[in-house]
Amino acid sequence: MSLEGFTRYMSSSDCLLFNNECEKVYQDMTHPLSDYFISSSHNTYLISDQLVGPSDIWGYISALLKGCRCLEIDCWDGSQNEPVVYHGYTLTSKLLFKTVIQAIRKYAFITSDYPLVISLENHCSPSQQEVMADNLQFILGDALLSDMLDDFPDKLPSPEALKFKILVRNKKKGTLTETRERRHSDKHGQIQEFEEYEESDQEEEEDQVQESESLDVVRDNPEKGTRSRSLVRLPRFRKRRVKVALALSDLVIYTKAEKFRNFQHSRQYQQFNESNSIGESEARKLSKLAVSDFILHTSKFITRIYPKATRADSSNFNPQEFWNVGCQMVALNFQTPGLPMDLQIGKFLDNGNCGYILKPQFLRDSETKFNPNEALQNSNPLTLTIRLISGIQLPPSYSSNKADALVIIEIFGVLNDQVKQQTRVIKGNAFSPRWNETFTFIIQVPELAMIRFVVESQNILAGNEFLGQYTLPVLCMSKGNNPKGYRRIPLFSKIGQSLEPASLFTYVWYVR
């Protein structure tokens, strides 16, 4: 190959690290919804912090353009019988509910054709819930799923079956059959009231529990033929009365919001169309103390994880720990850049950025023995070797026109796969630094692994300065049948903007 030909190859999409086959929808989209990781956002209306920041329609538009498939709307009673959207009991500004729904309808299917879930955090009175139902039906029209599909009366439909449909996630009373029977009836003024369990503890008291709400976990040890018991303690619950307007309740079909109590209760009573929301603190405990039960739960039911209330600055947790146990909807604050959102955006680059990623078989199988916290038996690891050759027009340091450049390569995945390596520092050269360093990673569970390249400028006194990054799934690095080759890694800013032509030049090869 001539020098000119090699230069053209480097600037082409064929040279990019990301496999261009993953830029289109290539996975099987006919599995039930619970078999997919679903791109999800938290408090989507906020574009800053959780206490005094503005609420803005751009929060929804931006999330949808990034491929998000589950939006959250906090709904409260407004003046003149118009429901409003804002973070209750704070100084955040307010949006009209109908304005939010209008924006969602306009941008819902620009990035992805697959179903969009509107998760309602509903604090409205029954009368304003009826207004919400009218707005949803009038604005969304035929895009709103308001009746079960004939082929799916007792199981979750697939993303393929729900293409171009918008689903409402909210509390619901009654069965899908009852909903169908009263589909064309007048529901004005009809209110459903029922009891619901809610956590009674404050954030700092969440470790205090009642014995009756603890989960008694039985673990089998096939090698020793013994059974060990451990108690996973969950927060205390109390009952409260909930009122739901029938008109809004009947718009909830396959995404009924159900309070999570414990895994034993879910196994006995939870229905196929019921989904749970679990706070990150509780979910983190469960992922460590009852990981097998957690994975069994997520193999059957859609589970949404949301940030704890103390994240007033809209910071995010690391979503990887919850993807590792199969949680479908790991909701992040999309307005906050950083490592968690880099992982979120990188993961959902796969499968055409459609917002749905088919979970690995071992997270869909109800008989699975997979445990992300332990060393795997009989695994099929991938050996990944990367020779980091050079940088191409890296962004200069903000404090000078040069940079003391270094590159950090991080693997995120199951516990034994998480590792970080870095290059030496190239002093005063951001334009064309050359490292020629080789790194090898043995990845036990590549199906869940993400790789992140971070370029920094060394600053011993103030801490290293971020220059750019790129994150993608490890299995999206493959180029057809070619397990090795020269690859260019494009760099992105902290807020996700392309820094072209800034990039890294590497040689990659892998064996499995």
XYZ file of C-alpha atoms in Angstrom:
512
model
C 0.000 0.000 0.000
C 1.288 3.449 -0.917
C 1.638 6.268 1.611
C -1.324 8.044 0.010
C -3.427 4.880 0.186
C -2.525 4.332 3.832
C -3.431 7.948 4.636
C -6.805 7.494 2.965
C -7.377 4.273 4.888
C -6.634 6.007 8.202
C -9.238 8.674 7.523
C -11.909 6.179 6.383
C -14.607 4.503 8.478
C -12.947 1.126 7.790
C -10.047 2.173 10.003
C -12.187 3.231 12.960
C -12.017 1.048 16.059
C -15.821 0.745 16.180
C -17.145 -2.005 13.931
C -19.368 -0.351 11.322
C -21.569 -3.465 11.331
C -22.663 -2.433 14.844
C -23.879 0.908 13.472
C -27.056 -0.769 12.241
C -29.666 -2.837 14.077
C -28.315 -6.377 13.774
C -29.535 -8.114 16.930
C -32.667 -10.253 17.209
C -35.419 -7.774 18.186
C -38.163 -10.378 18.669
C -37.395 -11.279 22.287
C -39.643 -9.934 25.087
C -38.824 -6.433 26.344
C -37.322 -7.832 29.546
C -34.514 -9.444 27.523
C -32.965 -6.078 26.605
C -30.899 -3.378 28.196
C -32.913 -0.199 27.567
C -31.375 3.267 27.419
C -33.024 5.187 30.279
C -32.861 8.649 31.822
C -33.690 10.036 35.269
C -35.600 13.288 35.853
C -35.259 13.977 32.142
C -36.744 17.477 32.396
C -33.785 18.804 34.420
C -30.747 20.232 32.639
C -28.763 21.130 35.764
C -28.980 20.220 39.474
C -31.937 18.680 41.329
C -32.766 21.611 43.645
C -32.722 25.023 41.947
C -31.849 24.307 38.324
C -34.164 24.934 35.377
C -36.567 22.438 33.865
C -36.377 22.537 30.093
C -37.915 20.797 27.094
C -34.375 20.420 25.748
C -33.787 17.733 28.386
C -36.286 15.494 26.589
C -35.207 16.425 23.084
C -31.528 15.869 23.867
C -32.163 12.486 25.509
C -34.296 11.293 22.586
C -31.683 12.377 20.049
C -29.122 10.340 22.015
C -31.278 7.226 21.612
C -32.908 7.212 25.064
C -35.957 4.908 25.195
C -37.250 5.547 28.713
C -38.009 9.108 29.804
C -39.131 10.214 33.255
C -41.788 12.835 33.919
C -42.512 14.108 37.458
C -46.140 15.277 37.391
C -47.781 17.625 39.894
C -51.037 19.565 40.122
C -50.789 22.943 38.386
C -52.954 26.019 38.214
C -56.020 26.213 35.951
C -56.297 22.428 36.012
C -53.082 22.035 33.971
C -50.611 19.411 35.307
C -47.010 20.623 35.524
C -43.615 18.926 35.395
C -40.912 19.775 37.925
C -38.925 18.299 40.818
C -41.426 18.535 43.652
C -40.663 20.515 46.828
C -37.668 22.213 45.192
C -37.023 25.518 43.427
C -36.679 23.970 39.984
C -38.788 25.682 37.325
C -42.011 24.182 35.912
C -43.136 22.980 32.502
C -46.658 22.235 31.333
C -47.260 18.500 31.029
C -48.881 18.879 27.635
C -45.872 20.831 26.320
C -43.583 17.977 27.363
C -45.799 15.403 25.620
C -45.851 17.529 22.456
C -42.043 17.595 22.366
C -41.850 13.856 22.999
C -44.267 13.140 20.154
C -42.212 15.243 17.760
C -38.827 13.677 18.565
C -39.819 10.181 19.780
C -38.728 8.220 16.725
C -36.067 10.355 15.053
C -33.126 8.311 16.367
C -34.853 4.975 16.961
C -37.942 3.210 15.614
C -38.289 1.067 18.705
C -40.765 1.604 21.572
C -40.475 4.568 23.897
C -41.497 4.285 27.547
C -42.796 7.356 29.388
C -42.267 6.697 33.096
C -44.641 8.868 35.131
C -43.687 9.893 38.662
C -47.299 10.769 39.351
C -48.191 13.127 42.223
C -51.351 14.572 40.647
C -54.889 14.505 41.986
C -57.361 12.243 40.143
C -58.918 15.225 38.331
C -55.583 16.322 36.878
C -54.681 12.708 36.129
C -57.686 12.740 33.813
C -56.215 15.814 32.107
C -52.942 13.916 31.717
C -54.806 10.989 30.143
C -56.587 13.331 27.712
C -53.270 14.950 26.766
C -51.583 11.604 26.198
C -54.396 10.337 23.982
C -54.956 13.539 22.010
C -51.278 14.427 21.420
C -49.813 10.948 20.931
C -52.734 9.590 18.933
C -52.146 6.199 17.335
C -48.559 6.133 18.643
C -49.893 5.579 22.173
C -50.270 1.914 23.110
C -53.655 1.857 24.876
C -54.608 -1.797 24.499
C -52.785 -5.105 24.702
C -51.667 -6.714 21.457
C -53.717 -9.755 20.448
C -50.617 -11.958 20.220
C -49.378 -10.925 23.675
C -52.212 -11.262 26.218
C -50.035 -12.900 28.882
C -46.424 -12.117 27.988
C -44.332 -9.087 27.173
C -44.157 -8.202 23.486
C -40.899 -7.576 21.668
C -39.368 -4.287 20.558
C -40.139 -5.384 16.997
C -43.834 -5.850 17.796
C -43.935 -2.415 19.455
C -42.175 -0.392 16.777
C -43.244 3.278 16.717
C -45.292 2.799 19.894
C -45.188 4.867 23.094
C -45.893 3.048 26.364
C -46.990 4.690 29.616
C -45.413 3.473 32.848
C -47.557 4.286 35.880
C -49.584 2.683 38.654
C -52.481 0.563 37.415
C -55.490 -1.183 38.908
C -57.018 -4.275 37.337
C -56.018 -6.689 34.606
C -55.378 -6.146 30.896
C -58.559 -8.051 30.078
C -60.608 -5.703 32.266
C -58.905 -2.739 30.588
C -59.909 -4.043 27.157
C -63.515 -4.629 28.220
C -64.008 -0.989 29.196
C -61.915 0.479 26.391
C -64.722 2.534 24.821
C -66.634 3.324 28.014
C -66.907 6.734 29.656
C -64.323 6.864 32.475
C -64.773 10.480 33.496
C -64.852 10.868 37.260
C -64.071 7.217 37.941
C -61.352 6.784 40.529
C -59.587 3.614 41.601
C -58.212 3.417 45.115
C -55.885 0.757 46.486
C -53.204 0.161 49.091
C -49.532 0.353 48.235
C -46.411 -0.349 50.233
C -43.832 2.412 50.466
C -40.526 2.811 52.290
C -40.982 4.483 55.649
C -37.298 5.030 56.401
C -35.339 8.165 55.758
C -32.155 7.949 53.668
C -29.872 7.757 56.678
C -32.063 5.121 58.334
C -32.298 2.800 55.371
C -30.174 0.150 57.068
C -32.805 -0.304 59.794
C -35.305 -2.965 58.826
C -38.169 -5.050 60.042
C -37.615 -8.773 60.235
C -40.869 -9.367 58.352
C -39.580 -7.474 55.322
C -36.214 -9.233 55.222
C -35.411 -11.627 52.460
C -34.272 -15.058 53.544
C -31.944 -16.218 50.790
C -31.081 -19.879 50.414
C -27.916 -20.631 48.516
C -27.003 -24.072 47.214
C -23.465 -25.395 47.263
C -23.479 -28.283 44.792
C -19.885 -29.290 45.579
C -20.519 -29.860 49.276
C -24.172 -30.748 48.980
C -25.068 -28.145 51.574
C -27.371 -25.156 51.722
C -26.394 -21.910 53.376
C -28.843 -19.232 54.472
C -28.259 -15.515 54.575
C -30.548 -12.647 55.432
C -30.742 -9.722 53.038
C -32.256 -6.860 54.944
C -34.466 -4.396 53.092
C -35.957 -1.063 54.195
C -39.089 -0.926 56.378
C -42.383 -0.555 54.539
C -45.755 0.951 55.428
C -49.092 0.973 53.660
C -50.645 4.038 52.075
C -53.771 4.712 50.059
C -53.293 5.541 46.386
C -55.872 7.119 44.097
C -55.575 6.675 40.342
C -57.935 8.029 37.706
C -59.320 5.121 35.710
C -58.697 7.016 32.460
C -54.952 7.153 33.201
C -54.760 3.672 34.723
C -56.187 2.120 31.562
C -53.416 3.657 29.435
C -50.878 1.460 31.276
C -50.531 -1.833 29.431
C -47.179 -3.656 29.555
C -45.307 -1.299 31.891
C -47.228 -1.216 35.158
C -45.166 0.309 37.981
C -45.133 -1.955 41.020
C -43.382 -1.262 44.318
C -40.520 -3.702 44.932
C -40.666 -5.418 48.328
C -38.382 -8.443 48.053
C -37.493 -11.209 45.637
C -39.609 -13.820 47.359
C -42.699 -11.627 47.094
C -41.972 -10.958 43.409
C -41.581 -14.661 42.630
C -44.965 -15.409 44.167
C -47.073 -12.446 43.128
C -45.503 -10.266 40.436
C -47.227 -10.317 37.038
C -45.483 -10.339 33.664
C -46.422 -6.723 32.885
C -45.266 -5.317 36.237
C -41.923 -3.554 36.557
C -40.012 -2.326 39.602
C -38.012 0.784 40.417
C -35.205 0.260 42.936
C -32.941 2.986 44.336
C -29.228 2.610 43.718
C -28.355 2.065 47.412
C -30.793 -0.803 47.852
C -29.911 -2.251 44.441
C -26.214 -2.171 45.314
C -26.855 -4.161 48.502
C -28.949 -6.699 46.624
C -26.303 -7.078 43.901
C -23.777 -8.064 46.561
C -25.862 -10.024 49.061
C -28.426 -11.714 46.807
C -26.894 -11.612 43.363
C -28.413 -14.909 42.145
C -31.904 -13.839 43.154
C -31.339 -10.433 41.561
C -30.337 -11.972 38.225
C -33.281 -14.387 38.361
C -35.580 -11.406 39.001
C -34.237 -9.355 36.085
C -34.466 -12.353 33.761
C -38.253 -12.187 34.236
C -39.201 -8.615 35.106
C -38.151 -5.187 33.866
C -36.187 -3.504 36.644
C -35.369 0.196 36.740
C -32.510 1.575 38.881
C -32.500 5.272 39.763
C -30.008 7.598 41.542
C -30.317 8.145 45.288
C -31.954 11.325 46.551
C -28.723 12.731 47.973
C -27.349 13.294 44.457
C -28.630 16.887 44.496
C -25.885 17.899 42.056
C -27.308 15.444 39.474
C -24.229 13.244 39.718
C -24.439 9.656 38.497
C -23.488 6.198 39.719
C -21.542 3.698 37.638
C -24.205 1.870 35.589
C -21.961 -1.123 34.909
C -22.603 -2.743 38.297
C -26.326 -2.943 37.531
C -25.923 -4.039 33.921
C -23.846 -6.889 35.364
C -26.950 -8.270 37.119
C -29.239 -7.743 34.132
C -31.107 -4.570 35.134
C -32.845 -3.352 32.006
C -33.446 0.330 32.797
C -30.441 1.896 34.510
C -31.589 5.519 34.670
C -28.935 8.244 34.636
C -28.959 12.041 34.726
C -28.242 12.648 31.043
C -27.342 16.300 31.669
C -24.250 15.402 33.729
C -21.104 14.483 31.770
C -18.466 12.153 33.125
C -17.556 8.480 33.359
C -21.099 7.109 33.943
C -22.514 8.895 30.896
C -19.470 7.887 28.833
C -20.311 4.259 29.649
C -24.010 4.848 28.916
C -23.386 6.463 25.529
C -20.681 3.940 24.654
C -22.803 0.903 25.488
C -25.746 2.040 23.391
C -23.601 2.826 20.357
C -24.134 -0.873 19.715
C -27.083 -2.233 17.707
C -27.497 0.916 15.654
C -27.908 3.228 18.667
C -31.548 2.113 18.759
C -31.665 2.169 22.563
C -32.130 -1.593 22.942
C -29.272 -4.067 23.497
C -30.061 -7.791 23.733
C -28.798 -9.095 27.062
C -26.333 -12.026 26.998
C -27.919 -15.463 27.219
C -26.625 -15.983 30.762
C -28.658 -12.959 31.931
C -31.834 -14.170 30.175
C -31.766 -17.776 31.348
C -33.829 -18.483 34.487
C -31.515 -21.437 35.205
C -28.337 -19.378 35.016
C -25.482 -19.849 37.486
C -23.757 -16.645 36.440
C -22.301 -14.519 39.232
C -20.478 -11.299 38.224
C -18.814 -11.109 41.650
C -16.963 -14.420 41.436
C -14.376 -16.046 39.193
C -16.106 -17.901 36.372
C -15.785 -21.602 35.751
C -15.409 -22.841 32.166
C -15.452 -19.321 30.738
C -14.351 -18.465 27.222
C -12.096 -15.448 27.815
C -10.944 -12.985 25.200
C -7.303 -11.908 25.068
C -7.097 -8.344 23.813
C -3.782 -6.745 22.916
C -3.475 -3.077 22.003
C -0.350 -1.369 20.745
C -0.865 2.320 21.305
C 1.280 3.859 18.596
C 0.625 7.591 18.584
C -1.768 10.494 18.978
C -3.054 12.665 16.153
C -3.668 16.387 16.801
C -4.710 15.941 20.409
C -6.493 18.882 22.056
C -4.023 21.218 23.785
C -4.149 21.842 27.511
C -6.386 24.720 28.601
C -3.512 26.152 30.612
C -1.039 26.156 27.691
C -0.804 25.449 23.989
C 0.940 22.169 24.697
C 0.154 19.083 26.713
C 2.097 16.471 28.656
C 0.016 13.715 27.115
C -0.740 10.279 28.523
C -3.414 7.686 27.722
C -5.354 5.568 30.211
C -7.034 2.373 29.002
C -9.784 1.060 31.310
C -11.874 -2.098 31.180
C -15.313 -2.056 32.843
C -17.283 -5.229 33.315
C -17.585 -7.997 35.893
C -15.419 -7.674 38.990
C -12.484 -9.742 37.723
C -12.363 -7.891 34.395
C -12.037 -4.378 35.796
C -8.534 -3.073 35.205
C -6.719 0.124 34.275
C -3.377 0.632 32.487
C -1.666 3.771 31.259
C 1.145 4.961 29.023
C 4.145 7.030 29.950
C 3.904 10.816 29.647
C 5.022 12.537 26.435
C 6.163 16.020 27.442
C 5.078 19.135 25.560
C 3.642 17.426 22.491
C -0.102 17.248 21.865
C 0.186 17.421 18.073
C 1.850 14.067 17.412
C 2.899 12.231 20.601
C 4.351 8.752 20.051
C 4.140 6.042 22.706
C 4.614 2.680 20.940
C 3.497 0.827 24.065
C 1.690 -2.515 24.170
C -1.032 -3.533 26.645
C -2.704 -6.929 27.056
C -6.044 -7.615 28.740
C -7.591 -11.006 29.487
C -11.346 -10.453 29.622
C -13.411 -13.244 31.179
C -16.861 -11.912 30.209
C -16.454 -9.840 27.029
C -20.241 -9.832 26.513
C -20.518 -7.283 29.350
C -17.160 -5.549 29.008
C -16.652 -1.917 28.012
C -13.334 -0.331 27.096
C -12.551 3.353 27.641
C -9.630 5.335 26.270
C -8.920 8.562 28.156
C -6.338 11.154 27.096
C -5.038 13.439 29.823
C -2.408 16.120 30.273
C -0.294 15.466 33.340
C -0.478 18.071 36.073
C 1.186 16.916 39.270
C 0.023 19.834 41.411
C -3.581 20.384 40.311
C -4.376 16.886 39.030
C -4.410 15.626 35.470
C -6.455 17.572 32.911
C -8.995 15.710 30.794
C -8.396 16.141 27.041
C -10.681 13.574 25.423
C -12.118 10.069 25.621
C -13.758 7.265 23.665
C -15.816 4.405 25.118
C -17.312 1.376 23.379
C -18.293 -2.271 24.021
C -15.340 -4.634 23.716
C -17.200 -6.868 21.254
C -17.815 -3.882 18.964
C -14.097 -3.711 18.221
C -14.249 -6.762 15.974
C -13.961 -6.173 12.225
C -15.665 -9.129 10.580
C -13.293 -12.062 10.273
C -10.215 -9.908 10.778
C -9.061 -10.187 14.413
C -6.240 -7.686 14.021
C -5.285 -4.506 12.263
C -4.506 -0.799 12.474
C -7.311 1.186 14.056
C -8.009 4.868 14.630
C -9.794 5.906 17.826
C -11.761 9.185 17.551
C -11.867 11.377 20.647
C -14.810 13.166 22.221
C -15.029 16.020 24.695
C -16.382 15.743 28.221
C -19.847 16.735 26.984
C -19.754 14.246 24.117
C -18.826 16.501 21.195
C -16.510 15.164 18.505
C -12.948 16.503 18.652
C -12.083 15.503 15.072
C -9.401 15.215 13.822
C -8.078 14.442 17.324
C -7.599 10.682 17.604
C -5.331 7.828 18.681
C -3.583 5.459 16.295
C -3.350 1.834 17.418
C -2.774 -1.727 16.325
C -5.306 -4.135 17.821
C -5.495 -7.899 17.880
C -7.455 -10.355 19.938
C -7.836 -14.102 20.456
C -10.805 -16.035 21.818
